[in-house]
Coordinates of C-alpha atoms in Angstrom, one line a residue:
M10 CA -50.9 94.7 -6.1
P11 CA -48.9 97.4 -4.1
A12 CA -48.9 101.2 -5.6
L13 CA -46.3 102.5 -7.7
P14 CA -43.7 105.3 -6.0
D15 CA -44.0 108.4 -7.1
S16 CA -41.0 109.8 -9.5
F17 CA -39.3 113.2 -9.1
C18 CA -36.7 115.4 -10.7
P19 CA -33.2 115.3 -9.2
V20 CA -32.7 118.9 -10.3
D21 CA -35.9 120.9 -9.4
G22 CA -37.9 118.4 -7.3
A23 CA -41.2 118.4 -9.5
R24 CA -43.1 115.3 -8.8
V25 CA -44.8 112.8 -11.2
P26 CA -47.3 110.3 -9.6
G27 CA -46.7 106.7 -10.0
G28 CA -48.5 105.1 -12.3
S29 CA -48.3 108.1 -14.7
L30 CA -47.1 107.7 -18.5
A31 CA -45.2 110.8 -18.1
W32 CA -41.8 110.3 -18.9
A33 CA -39.8 113.4 -18.4
C34 CA -40.0 116.2 -15.5
P35 CA -42.6 118.7 -16.1
V36 CA -40.7 121.4 -15.8
C37 CA -37.4 121.2 -17.0
R38 CA -37.8 117.9 -19.2
G39 CA -34.8 116.1 -17.8
P40 CA -34.6 112.6 -16.6
L41 CA -36.6 111.3 -13.2
D42 CA -35.6 109.5 -10.0
L43 CA -37.8 107.3 -8.4
D44 CA -38.8 107.9 -4.4
F45 CA -38.1 104.5 -3.4
S46 CA -35.5 103.4 -0.4
P47 CA -35.7 99.9 -0.1
T48 CA -33.9 97.9 2.2
P49 CA -31.7 95.0 1.0
A50 CA -32.6 91.4 2.8
H51 CA -29.6 89.9 4.8
L52 CA -27.3 87.2 2.9
K53 CA -28.5 84.4 4.7
S54 CA -32.2 84.9 3.9
L55 CA -31.4 85.1 -0.2
A56 CA -30.8 81.0 0.2
G57 CA -33.3 79.1 -1.9
R58 CA -34.6 81.9 -3.6
V59 CA -35.3 82.2 -7.4
N60 CA -32.5 82.2 -9.5
S61 CA -32.8 85.5 -10.9
L62 CA -32.2 89.2 -10.5
W63 CA -35.7 89.0 -8.6
R64 CA -34.5 86.9 -5.8
Y65 CA -33.6 90.8 -4.4
A66 CA -37.5 91.4 -4.3
E67 CA -37.0 93.8 -1.2
C68 CA -35.1 96.1 -3.1
L69 CA -37.1 96.1 -6.8
P70 CA -40.3 98.4 -6.9
L71 CA -42.2 95.6 -9.0
P72 CA -43.1 92.2 -8.2
A73 CA -41.3 89.3 -10.3
P74 CA -43.2 89.3 -13.4
A75 CA -44.5 86.3 -15.4
I76 CA -42.4 88.0 -18.6
S77 CA -39.0 87.0 -16.6
L78 CA -36.8 84.9 -19.1
G79 CA -34.2 84.5 -15.9
E80 CA -32.0 87.5 -16.3
G81 CA -29.6 88.1 -13.5
R82 CA -27.1 85.8 -11.5
T83 CA -24.1 86.1 -14.1
P84 CA -21.1 84.6 -13.4
V85 CA -17.7 86.3 -12.1
V86 CA -14.5 84.8 -13.0
E87 CA -11.0 86.1 -12.4
L88 CA -9.1 87.9 -15.3
A89 CA -5.8 88.6 -13.3
D90 CA -4.8 89.1 -9.7
G91 CA -7.1 91.4 -8.1
I92 CA -9.3 91.9 -11.1
S93 CA -12.5 90.2 -11.9
A94 CA -15.2 90.2 -14.8
K95 CA -18.7 89.7 -14.4
L96 CA -19.9 87.9 -17.2
D97 CA -23.2 90.1 -18.0
F98 CA -22.9 88.9 -21.7
L99 CA -24.5 85.8 -20.3
M100 CA -27.9 86.9 -20.5
P101 CA -31.1 86.2 -22.2
T102 CA -30.6 89.0 -25.1
L103 CA -26.5 88.8 -24.4
S104 CA -26.2 92.2 -22.7
F105 CA -26.5 93.8 -19.5
K106 CA -29.6 96.0 -20.7
D107 CA -31.9 93.2 -19.8
R108 CA -31.5 94.0 -16.4
G109 CA -33.2 97.1 -16.8
A110 CA -35.5 96.2 -19.9
V111 CA -37.3 93.5 -18.0
V112 CA -38.4 96.0 -15.2
L113 CA -39.4 98.7 -17.7
A114 CA -41.4 96.0 -19.6
A115 CA -42.9 94.9 -16.5
L116 CA -44.0 98.6 -15.6
A117 CA -45.5 98.7 -19.5
Q118 CA -47.0 95.8 -18.9
R119 CA -48.9 97.0 -15.7
L120 CA -49.5 100.6 -17.2
G121 CA -51.4 99.0 -20.5
P122 CA -50.2 101.4 -22.7
E123 CA -51.4 101.5 -26.5
R124 CA -47.6 101.2 -27.4
V125 CA -44.0 101.1 -26.4
I126 CA -41.2 103.1 -27.8
A127 CA -37.3 103.2 -27.2
D128 CA -34.2 104.6 -28.8
S129 CA -31.1 102.7 -28.7
S130 CA -27.8 101.9 -30.4
G131 CA -28.5 98.2 -30.6
N132 CA -28.4 96.5 -27.3
A133 CA -31.1 98.5 -24.9
G134 CA -33.4 98.5 -27.9
T135 CA -32.7 94.8 -28.3
A136 CA -33.7 94.0 -24.8
L137 CA -36.7 96.1 -24.6
A138 CA -37.9 94.3 -28.0
A139 CA -37.7 90.8 -26.6
Y140 CA -39.3 91.8 -23.3
C141 CA -42.0 93.6 -25.0
A142 CA -42.5 90.4 -27.3
R143 CA -42.9 88.3 -23.9
A144 CA -45.1 90.8 -22.5
Q145 CA -47.1 90.9 -25.9
L146 CA -46.6 94.7 -26.1
P147 CA -46.3 96.5 -29.5
C148 CA -42.7 98.0 -29.7
T149 CA -41.1 100.4 -32.0
V150 CA -37.3 101.0 -31.7
Y151 CA -35.8 104.1 -33.0
V152 CA -32.1 103.6 -33.9
P153 CA -29.5 105.8 -35.3
A154 CA -28.1 104.9 -38.8
G155 CA -25.4 103.1 -38.5
T156 CA -26.1 100.3 -35.9
S157 CA -24.7 97.1 -36.5
P158 CA -26.5 94.8 -38.7
K159 CA -26.5 92.2 -36.2
K160 CA -28.3 94.2 -33.5
L161 CA -31.0 95.4 -36.1
E162 CA -31.7 91.6 -37.0
Q163 CA -31.9 90.9 -33.4
I164 CA -34.6 93.6 -32.9
G165 CA -36.6 93.0 -35.9
A166 CA -36.6 89.2 -34.9
H167 CA -38.4 89.6 -31.9
G168 CA -41.1 91.5 -34.1
A169 CA -40.6 95.3 -33.0
R170 CA -40.9 97.9 -35.7
L171 CA -37.7 99.5 -36.6
E172 CA -37.5 103.3 -37.2
V173 CA -33.9 104.1 -38.4
V174 CA -33.1 107.8 -38.3
D175 CA -30.4 109.6 -40.0
G176 CA -27.5 110.9 -38.0
G177 CA -26.3 109.7 -34.7
R178 CA -27.5 108.3 -31.3
E179 CA -28.7 112.0 -30.2
S180 CA -31.1 112.1 -33.5
A181 CA -32.4 108.6 -32.5
A182 CA -33.4 110.0 -29.3
R183 CA -34.7 113.2 -30.4
A184 CA -37.1 111.2 -32.5
A185 CA -38.2 109.0 -30.2
R186 CA -38.9 111.8 -27.5
T187 CA -41.1 113.2 -29.8
A188 CA -43.1 110.5 -30.6
A189 CA -43.2 109.9 -26.7
D190 CA -45.7 112.7 -26.2
E191 CA -48.5 111.2 -27.9
P192 CA -50.9 109.8 -26.0
G193 CA -51.2 106.2 -25.0
T194 CA -47.2 106.0 -25.4
F195 CA -45.1 104.4 -23.0
Y196 CA -41.4 105.3 -23.5
A197 CA -39.2 103.1 -22.1
S198 CA -36.2 105.2 -22.3
H199 CA -33.3 103.3 -20.5
V200 CA -32.0 106.9 -20.0
H201 CA -35.0 109.0 -18.6
N202 CA -37.3 106.4 -17.1
P203 CA -35.8 105.7 -13.2
Y204 CA -37.2 101.8 -13.5
F205 CA -34.4 101.0 -15.8
L206 CA -31.9 102.0 -12.7
Q207 CA -33.6 99.5 -10.4
G208 CA -33.0 96.7 -12.8
T209 CA -29.2 97.6 -13.5
K210 CA -28.7 98.3 -9.8
T211 CA -28.9 94.0 -9.2
Y212 CA -25.5 94.0 -10.7
V213 CA -23.9 95.0 -7.6
H214 CA -26.5 93.0 -5.6
E215 CA -25.3 89.8 -7.1
L216 CA -22.0 90.7 -6.7
W217 CA -22.2 91.5 -2.9
E218 CA -23.8 88.1 -2.7
D219 CA -21.3 86.1 -4.6
L220 CA -18.4 87.7 -2.8
G221 CA -20.1 86.4 0.5
G222 CA -21.5 89.6 1.9
R223 CA -18.8 92.1 0.5
L224 CA -17.4 94.3 -2.6
P225 CA -14.2 94.7 -4.0
D226 CA -12.1 97.9 -3.7
A227 CA -13.5 99.0 -7.0
L228 CA -16.3 98.5 -9.5
V229 CA -15.1 99.9 -13.1
V230 CA -18.2 100.2 -15.3
P231 CA -18.5 101.7 -18.9
V232 CA -20.1 105.1 -19.0
G233 CA -22.1 106.5 -22.1
N234 CA -25.7 107.4 -20.5
G235 CA -24.3 105.7 -17.0
T236 CA -27.3 103.5 -16.4
L237 CA -25.0 100.8 -15.0
L238 CA -22.9 103.2 -13.0
L239 CA -25.8 104.8 -11.6
G240 CA -27.4 101.7 -10.8
A241 CA -24.2 100.5 -9.2
A242 CA -24.4 103.7 -7.1
L243 CA -27.8 103.0 -5.9
A244 CA -27.2 99.3 -4.8
V245 CA -23.9 100.6 -2.8
R246 CA -25.9 103.1 -1.1
E247 CA -28.6 100.5 -0.3
L248 CA -26.1 97.8 1.1
Y249 CA -24.3 100.9 2.9
A250 CA -27.5 102.1 4.7
A251 CA -28.4 99.0 5.6
G252 CA -25.1 97.9 7.5
L253 CA -24.3 95.0 4.9
I254 CA -21.2 96.5 4.0
A255 CA -18.4 98.3 6.1
K256 CA -17.2 100.5 3.3
A257 CA -18.1 101.2 -0.1
P258 CA -16.0 100.6 -3.0
A259 CA -14.8 103.4 -5.4
L260 CA -16.5 104.2 -8.4
Y261 CA -14.6 104.2 -11.7
A262 CA -16.1 105.3 -15.3
V263 CA -14.8 104.2 -18.4
Q264 CA -15.4 106.2 -21.6
S265 CA -13.7 106.0 -25.4
A266 CA -11.1 108.6 -25.8
A267 CA -13.0 109.2 -28.9
V268 CA -16.0 110.5 -27.3
A269 CA -15.3 111.5 -23.7
P270 CA -17.5 114.1 -22.4
L271 CA -17.4 113.3 -18.8
A272 CA -14.0 112.5 -18.6
E273 CA -13.4 116.0 -20.0
A274 CA -16.1 117.7 -17.6
W275 CA -14.0 115.5 -15.0
R276 CA -10.8 116.9 -15.7
A277 CA -12.0 120.3 -15.8
G278 CA -13.5 119.8 -12.4
A279 CA -16.9 120.8 -13.6
D280 CA -20.0 119.6 -12.2
D281 CA -21.8 119.2 -15.9
L282 CA -20.8 118.9 -19.4
V283 CA -18.2 121.5 -20.4
G284 CA -18.5 122.7 -24.3
E285 CA -19.7 120.3 -26.9
S286 CA -18.2 117.2 -27.7
A287 CA -18.6 116.0 -31.4
P288 CA -19.6 112.8 -32.4
A289 CA -16.3 110.7 -33.4
P290 CA -16.1 107.1 -34.8
T291 CA -15.2 104.6 -32.1
F292 CA -15.3 100.6 -31.6
A293 CA -17.2 101.5 -28.4
E294 CA -20.2 102.8 -30.2
G295 CA -22.7 101.6 -27.2
I296 CA -20.8 104.3 -24.9
A297 CA -20.4 107.0 -27.6
I298 CA -22.7 109.4 -25.9
P299 CA -22.0 113.2 -26.7
R300 CA -24.2 114.9 -24.3
P301 CA -25.6 112.2 -21.5
P302 CA -28.9 113.6 -19.9
R303 CA -27.9 112.5 -16.5
A304 CA -24.1 113.8 -16.7
R305 CA -24.8 115.8 -13.4
Q306 CA -25.6 112.8 -11.5
I307 CA -22.8 110.8 -13.2
L308 CA -20.0 113.0 -12.1
R309 CA -21.7 113.3 -8.6
A310 CA -21.9 109.7 -8.3
V311 CA -18.0 108.9 -9.2
R312 CA -16.9 112.0 -6.9
D313 CA -18.9 110.9 -4.0
F314 CA -17.4 107.4 -4.0
G315 CA -13.9 108.4 -4.5
G316 CA -13.6 106.8 -7.8
G317 CA -12.4 108.9 -11.3
F318 CA -12.8 108.6 -15.0
L319 CA -10.8 106.5 -17.4
T320 CA -10.4 106.8 -21.2
V321 CA -9.3 104.0 -23.4
T322 CA -8.0 104.6 -27.2
E323 CA -9.1 102.4 -30.1
E324 CA -5.8 100.1 -30.0
Q325 CA -6.4 99.9 -26.2
I326 CA -10.0 98.4 -27.1
A327 CA -9.0 96.4 -30.1
A328 CA -6.3 94.6 -28.1
A329 CA -8.3 94.2 -25.0
Q330 CA -11.1 92.6 -27.3
R331 CA -8.4 89.8 -28.8
D332 CA -7.0 89.3 -25.2
L333 CA -10.4 88.2 -23.9
A334 CA -11.0 86.2 -26.9
G335 CA -7.7 84.6 -26.0
R336 CA -9.0 83.8 -22.9
G337 CA -11.9 82.1 -23.9
L338 CA -14.3 85.2 -23.5
Y339 CA -15.6 86.7 -27.0
V340 CA -17.2 90.2 -26.2
E341 CA -18.3 93.1 -28.2
S342 CA -15.9 96.1 -28.4
T343 CA -17.9 98.4 -26.0
G344 CA -18.2 95.4 -23.9
V345 CA -14.4 95.1 -23.3
A346 CA -13.8 98.8 -22.6
C347 CA -13.3 98.3 -18.9
W348 CA -10.9 95.6 -19.3
A349 CA -8.9 97.8 -21.8
A350 CA -8.6 100.5 -18.9
V351 CA -7.6 98.5 -15.9
R352 CA -5.6 95.6 -17.6
D353 CA -2.1 97.2 -17.5
G354 CA -2.5 98.2 -13.6
A355 CA -4.2 101.6 -13.8
L356 CA -5.9 100.8 -10.5
G357 CA -2.5 99.4 -8.8
E358 CA -3.0 97.0 -6.4
R359 CA -7.0 97.4 -5.4
T360 CA -9.2 94.7 -6.1
A361 CA -12.0 95.4 -8.8
V362 CA -14.5 93.9 -10.9
V363 CA -15.1 94.8 -14.2
P364 CA -18.5 93.8 -16.2
L365 CA -18.3 92.2 -19.7
C366 CA -21.6 93.7 -21.1
G367 CA -22.5 92.4 -24.2
A368 CA -21.4 89.3 -26.8
G369 CA -18.9 89.5 -29.3
A370 CA -21.9 87.6 -31.6
K371 CA -23.7 91.0 -31.5
A372 CA -20.6 93.2 -33.5
G373 CA -18.0 91.3 -34.6
L374 CA -14.2 92.0 -33.9
A375 CA -12.8 95.2 -33.7
N376 CA -9.5 96.2 -35.8
A377 CA -7.4 98.6 -36.5
T378 CA -8.7 99.2 -39.8
E379 CA -12.4 100.1 -38.9
G380 CA -14.0 103.1 -36.9

C-alpha cells in the first residue's frame, strides 16, 4: 500500500508526517492541508470505471476502501435557464458529507486507532457514524444542544455514542478537541483533517465529467466551515493545471444573513474574520458557524476564483425550500440556501450549478414561525 502523504500547516508551514494521529498544526493548532498534487485522468479514460466517487482514483490519496457504500455520482438536473442543481442529498446518509466521511473512515481504518471522535451539527456526524459502523470502528459524535432530533436519531442508529454539549456548534467543537488529544484517538474532524476536503472535491470532478469535460461559469456553494467550497477549489485547480479546463469557474459562497461572518469580512475587504459574530437562530443551521477555522482559506479561494459572497434571509430560505418541494425536490433548509440566493437572477445570465446538500427528511420544512 502506498505511503500516506504528509500534512502541513498553510499558515506557518509546520509539517506532520503521513500516518500520524495529529489533527492540528503543532505550532498554531490550526487546520492542516495535504501535501498532495495529483493529475486527473482524461475524460475518455473514465469510461467503465466504478460508479462512485472512487472512479477518480488518480486524485484521491487513498485506494478505494471496502467500506464504500457507493457514494457519489449524484445526478444533475436543470432548475431554470442556465442554473442546474446537483442532487447531493441522494447519498447513502442523505447528505454531501458522505464524500468526505468515507475518506476519513478509510484513513482511520488504515491507522487503526482505539477510538474515532467527531463533532457535528448533524450531517457530518451522521455520515461519520455510518462509515465507522461500516468499518467496525468505535465512534463518538459531539453535537450541540438543539441539534435536529431526526439527525440525532440517525447518528445513534448507526451505533455511534452521542455526547450532547450545552451551547452551540463552537461548544461541541471545543469538547471534541479536548477529547481528541487523548492517546489512541483519531479526530475525524471534517474541518481540521485535510482528507475530508479530498473527498468533497469529487463534487467538481463529477460535474466536469457529467458536463462533458467542462464546468459552468459559476459554482455556488453554501459555506459554514467551507468544506465543500475548499474541496471545489482543489478540484478546479487540479483540472486547470492538467489542461482539462480552459477557464476556471467563479466560486460564490452563500451564507445565512443571520450568521454571516465570512460575508461580513468579504464586504470589509478583509483577509480574515472581523469582530465577533454572535450565534443567531437560522433555518440554515448547518452553515451557522460564527468562527470557521479555515476562514482565511475560504476568503482567499473566493477571491482567487473571481467570485463573491451572497447572503439569504430566513424568508428567502423558507420560500426556496417550498419552491423546490413544488418541483419534486424535498431538501432540508440548509441545503436550499444556494437556490435561495440565485433563483431570482443574482448571477445574471451566467450558467451555474448549485448543490442540494441534504434531504428534507432530516429536518422537516422551514416556516416563518420557526428559528
